[in-house]
GROMACS .gro file of C-alpha atoms in nm:
model
  219
    1MET     CA    1  16.509  17.597   9.395
    2SER     CA    2  16.850  17.334   9.297
    3PHE     CA    3  17.021  17.505   9.075
    4ARG     CA    4  17.169  17.134   8.973
    5MET     CA    5  16.805  17.029   8.856
    6ASN     CA    6  16.846  17.347   8.593
    7LEU     CA    7  17.183  17.381   8.508
    8GLN     CA    8  17.076  17.459   8.090
    9ASN     CA    9  16.916  17.823   8.288
   10ILE     CA   10  17.297  17.861   8.509
   11ASP     CA   11  17.501  18.204   8.296
   12TRP     CA   12  17.817  18.024   8.291
   13SER     CA   13  17.985  18.304   8.097
   14LEU     CA   14  18.139  18.472   8.374
   15TYR     CA   15  18.232  18.199   8.633
   16ALA     CA   16  18.386  18.432   8.938
   17ILE     CA   17  18.574  18.269   9.174
   18ILE     CA   18  18.673  18.494   9.526
   19ASP     CA   19  19.003  18.364   9.642
   20GLN     CA   20  19.078  18.511  10.017
   21GLU     CA   21  19.398  18.594   9.897
   22TRP     CA   22  19.320  18.805   9.635
   23LEU     CA   23  19.054  19.044   9.873
   24GLY     CA   24  19.313  19.246  10.021
   25GLY     CA   25  19.118  19.382  10.309
   26ARG     CA   26  18.794  19.465  10.086
   27ASP     CA   27  18.476  19.339  10.268
   28ILE     CA   28  18.370  18.950  10.109
   29GLN     CA   29  17.984  19.102  10.074
   30TRP     CA   30  18.089  19.403   9.915
   31VAL     CA   31  18.310  19.205   9.683
   32THR     CA   32  18.078  19.006   9.625
   33LYS     CA   33  17.823  19.252   9.520
   34GLN     CA   34  17.999  19.431   9.226
   35ILE     CA   35  18.085  19.143   9.076
   36ILE     CA   36  17.717  19.000   9.096
   37GLN     CA   37  17.621  19.328   9.011
   38GLY     CA   38  17.853  19.326   8.706
   39GLY     CA   39  17.719  19.017   8.609
   40ALA     CA   40  17.895  18.717   8.702
   41GLY     CA   41  17.646  18.460   8.661
   42ILE     CA   42  17.831  18.212   8.981
   43ILE     CA   43  18.013  18.287   9.207
   44GLN     CA   44  18.320  18.013   9.380
   45TYR     CA   45  18.421  18.047   9.747
   46ARG     CA   46  18.801  17.967   9.694
   47ASN     CA   47  18.994  17.964  10.052
   48LYS     CA   48  19.340  17.792  10.097
   49VAL     CA   49  19.503  18.007  10.356
   50SER     CA   50  19.199  18.063  10.683
   51GLU     CA   51  19.133  17.882  10.961
   52ASP     CA   52  18.792  17.633  10.914
   53LYS     CA   53  18.571  17.930  11.146
   54LYS     CA   54  18.711  18.240  10.906
   55CYS     CA   55  18.609  17.985  10.571
   56TYR     CA   56  18.297  17.921  10.729
   57GLN     CA   57  18.231  18.289  10.833
   58GLU     CA   58  18.303  18.452  10.505
   59SER     CA   59  18.121  18.141  10.328
   60LYS     CA   60  17.852  18.240  10.508
   61LYS     CA   61  17.831  18.608  10.438
   62ILE     CA   62  17.862  18.535  10.053
   63ARG     CA   63  17.523  18.265  10.132
   64VAL     CA   64  17.343  18.565  10.188
   65ILE     CA   65  17.465  18.788   9.894
   66THR     CA   66  17.401  18.515   9.650
   67GLN     CA   67  17.069  18.396   9.722
   68LYS     CA   68  16.950  18.750   9.744
   69TYR     CA   69  17.044  18.745   9.386
   70HIS     CA   70  16.946  18.371   9.331
   71ILE     CA   71  17.276  18.293   9.188
   72PRO     CA   72  17.482  18.029   9.267
   73PHE     CA   73  17.723  17.939   9.551
   74ILE     CA   74  18.006  17.668   9.479
   75ILE     CA   75  18.271  17.655   9.747
   76ASN     CA   76  18.645  17.533   9.638
   77ASP     CA   77  18.741  17.150   9.808
   78ARG     CA   78  18.516  17.246  10.156
   79ILE     CA   79  18.252  16.950  10.177
   80ASP     CA   80  18.217  17.001  10.556
   81ILE     CA   81  18.185  17.372  10.519
   82ALA     CA   82  17.943  17.289  10.151
   83LEU     CA   83  17.669  17.117  10.412
   84ALA     CA   84  17.702  17.426  10.710
   85VAL     CA   85  17.617  17.682  10.476
   86ASP     CA   86  17.362  17.475  10.241
   87THR     CA   87  17.596  17.580   9.958
   88ASP     CA   88  17.481  17.570   9.559
   89GLY     CA   89  17.772  17.318   9.518
   90ILE     CA   90  18.173  17.219   9.572
   91HIS     CA   91  18.446  17.204   9.294
   92LEU     CA   92  18.692  16.895   9.362
   93GLY     CA   93  19.010  16.797   9.202
   94LYS     CA   94  19.135  16.504   9.127
   95ASP     CA   95  19.355  16.478   9.492
   96ASP     CA   96  19.033  16.575   9.670
   97LEU     CA   97  18.751  16.349   9.764
   98PRO     CA   98  18.654  16.129   9.529
   99LEU     CA   99  18.347  16.236   9.346
  100SER     CA  100  18.127  15.947   9.390
  101VAL     CA  101  18.165  16.032   9.753
  102ALA     CA  102  18.105  16.325   9.729
  103ARG     CA  103  17.819  16.314   9.599
  104LYS     CA  104  17.697  15.996   9.833
  105ILE     CA  105  17.748  16.296  10.066
  106LEU     CA  106  17.614  16.590   9.944
  107GLY     CA  107  17.308  16.392   9.736
  108ASN     CA  108  17.133  16.480   9.421
  109ASN     CA  109  17.000  16.916   9.498
  110LYS     CA  110  17.405  16.982   9.478
  111ILE     CA  111  17.658  17.085   9.178
  112ILE     CA  112  17.956  16.912   9.202
  113GLY     CA  113  18.234  17.106   8.989
  114PHE     CA  114  18.589  16.920   8.901
  115SER     CA  115  18.927  17.022   8.772
  116VAL     CA  116  19.064  16.905   8.404
  117ARG     CA  117  19.406  16.966   8.308
  118SER     CA  118  19.410  16.616   8.066
  119TYR     CA  119  19.187  16.367   7.914
  120SER     CA  120  19.297  16.114   8.144
  121ASP     CA  121  19.136  16.378   8.441
  122TYR     CA  122  18.787  16.392   8.173
  123GLN     CA  123  18.795  15.969   8.222
  124HIS     CA  124  18.755  16.029   8.620
  125ALA     CA  125  18.476  16.317   8.578
  126LYS     CA  126  18.150  16.078   8.541
  127TYR     CA  127  18.030  16.217   8.863
  128ALA     CA  128  18.058  16.584   8.775
  129ASP     CA  129  17.804  16.839   8.698
  130TYR     CA  130  18.044  17.045   8.508
  131LEU     CA  131  18.369  17.066   8.436
  132GLY     CA  132  18.705  17.366   8.480
  133ILE     CA  133  18.941  17.283   8.217
  134GLY     CA  134  19.360  17.469   8.247
  135ALA     CA  135  19.534  17.635   8.315
  136ILE     CA  136  19.496  17.785   8.000
  137TYR     CA  137  19.756  18.031   7.977
  138PRO     CA  138  20.036  18.135   8.316
  139THR     CA  139  19.828  18.248   8.565
  140LYS     CA  140  19.937  18.447   8.879
  141THR     CA  141  19.687  18.253   9.129
  142LYS     CA  142  19.888  17.938   9.074
  143LYS     CA  143  20.218  17.989   8.957
  144ASN     CA  144  20.417  17.680   8.715
  145TYR     CA  145  20.132  17.558   8.728
  146PRO     CA  146  20.135  17.325   8.404
  147LEU     CA  147  19.927  17.478   8.057
  148THR     CA  148  19.606  17.302   7.948
  149GLU     CA  149  19.607  17.304   7.565
  150LEU     CA  150  19.306  17.413   7.371
  151LYS     CA  151  19.260  17.112   7.156
  152LEU     CA  152  19.161  16.921   7.510
  153ILE     CA  153  18.794  17.182   7.568
  154HIS     CA  154  18.761  17.018   7.131
  155GLU     CA  155  18.786  16.669   7.244
  156ILE     CA  156  18.580  16.657   7.496
  157ARG     CA  157  18.288  16.917   7.386
  158LYS     CA  158  18.303  16.653   7.111
  159LYS     CA  159  18.224  16.379   7.348
  160SER     CA  160  17.999  16.582   7.587
  161SER     CA  161  17.775  16.836   7.652
  162ILE     CA  162  17.870  16.877   7.995
  163PRO     CA  163  17.896  17.306   8.100
  164ILE     CA  164  18.230  17.375   8.068
  165VAL     CA  165  18.432  17.676   8.199
  166GLY     CA  166  18.783  17.814   8.123
  167ILE     CA  167  19.054  17.905   8.312
  168GLY     CA  168  19.385  18.040   8.405
  169GLY     CA  169  19.576  18.357   8.307
  170ILE     CA  170  19.225  18.470   8.106
  171THR     CA  171  19.239  18.809   8.018
  172MET     CA  172  19.037  19.067   7.771
  173GLU     CA  173  19.319  18.973   7.523
  174ASN     CA  174  19.308  18.611   7.518
  175LEU     CA  175  18.970  18.542   7.603
  176ALA     CA  176  18.855  18.469   7.230
  177PRO     CA  177  19.005  18.122   7.172
  178VAL     CA  178  18.943  17.996   7.474
  179ILE     CA  179  18.496  18.115   7.389
  180GLN     CA  180  18.571  17.974   7.076
  181SER     CA  181  18.703  17.637   7.202
  182GLY     CA  182  18.387  17.527   7.326
  183VAL     CA  183  18.350  17.633   7.674
  184ASN     CA  184  18.081  17.785   7.820
  185GLY     CA  185  18.222  18.008   7.976
  186ILE     CA  186  18.547  18.146   8.179
  187ALA     CA  187  18.639  18.136   8.547
  188MET     CA  188  18.817  18.393   8.663
  189ILE     CA  189  18.990  18.534   9.001
  190SER     CA  190  19.303  18.786   8.992
  191ALA     CA  191  19.209  19.021   8.628
  192LEU     CA  192  18.829  19.106   8.880
  193LEU     CA  193  19.062  19.117   9.224
  194SER     CA  194  19.297  19.299   9.119
  195SER     CA  195  19.107  19.531   8.968
  196GLU     CA  196  19.004  19.890   9.143
  197ASP     CA  197  18.670  19.883   8.927
  198ILE     CA  198  18.529  19.531   9.030
  199LYS     CA  199  18.188  19.593   8.916
  200ASN     CA  200  18.291  19.758   8.598
  201THR     CA  201  18.568  19.521   8.543
  202THR     CA  202  18.316  19.230   8.541
  203LEU     CA  203  18.125  19.384   8.279
  204GLN     CA  204  18.352  19.501   8.071
  205PHE     CA  205  18.428  19.112   8.023
  206ILE     CA  206  18.108  19.013   7.978
  207LYS     CA  207  18.098  19.265   7.731
  208ALA     CA  208  18.433  19.127   7.542
  209ILE     CA  209  18.245  18.776   7.608
  210ASN     CA  210  17.952  18.846   7.445
  211LYS     CA  211  18.103  18.965   7.129
  212ALA     CA  212  18.394  18.639   7.136
  213LYS     CA  213  18.057  18.411   7.138
  214LYS     CA  214  17.843  18.642   6.855
  215ALA     CA  215  18.176  18.626   6.657
  216GLU     CA  216  18.214  18.244   6.718
  217SER     CA  217  17.844  18.184   6.655
  218SER     CA  218  17.884  18.434   6.314
  219ASN     CA  219  18.149  18.195   6.184
   0.00000   0.00000   0.00000
């Protein structure tokens, strides 16, 4: 099954990013299971520090779990690893491989996500299947990263029905305005991986997201 052909059936509510730098020595398959069992609907693997071999091996381990639970698996940046492991898609930024080239390489059955910080970035997202917009708030993952105002999400949502996830420094306390800005969900790294109880933390975020969505729909 191609998740790209069924984007509307993906649960975008909580898009979990497993970052190698936040694993803290924990087994990557165990972490992946905890996140999925907590309710995350999509998994991304992000590794900016390891050699190619480790990135490939860890991606294969995640792939086993995501296939078992029928959850889409996206890899950050690495189109070579995406092909080698047969991930469900890739996430790229404006300084990475052009989206048009990525589409030619990956074909029509793979998801392509694109990072957006400005309206100008959005205008280059022609071949993207979903957008990651942010950083919304200051984030531990990308220090001194320029912040993106929620009004950008409002603006893009008026022009497009493409799935959008907000990212950057999102917590239980500040997620409601993000959800109410028109996103389909939120992406998280440190808020999940810094927890000693990843499964329960994921579950609590899902509850908070659903509560915010319910409040937004009743307005």
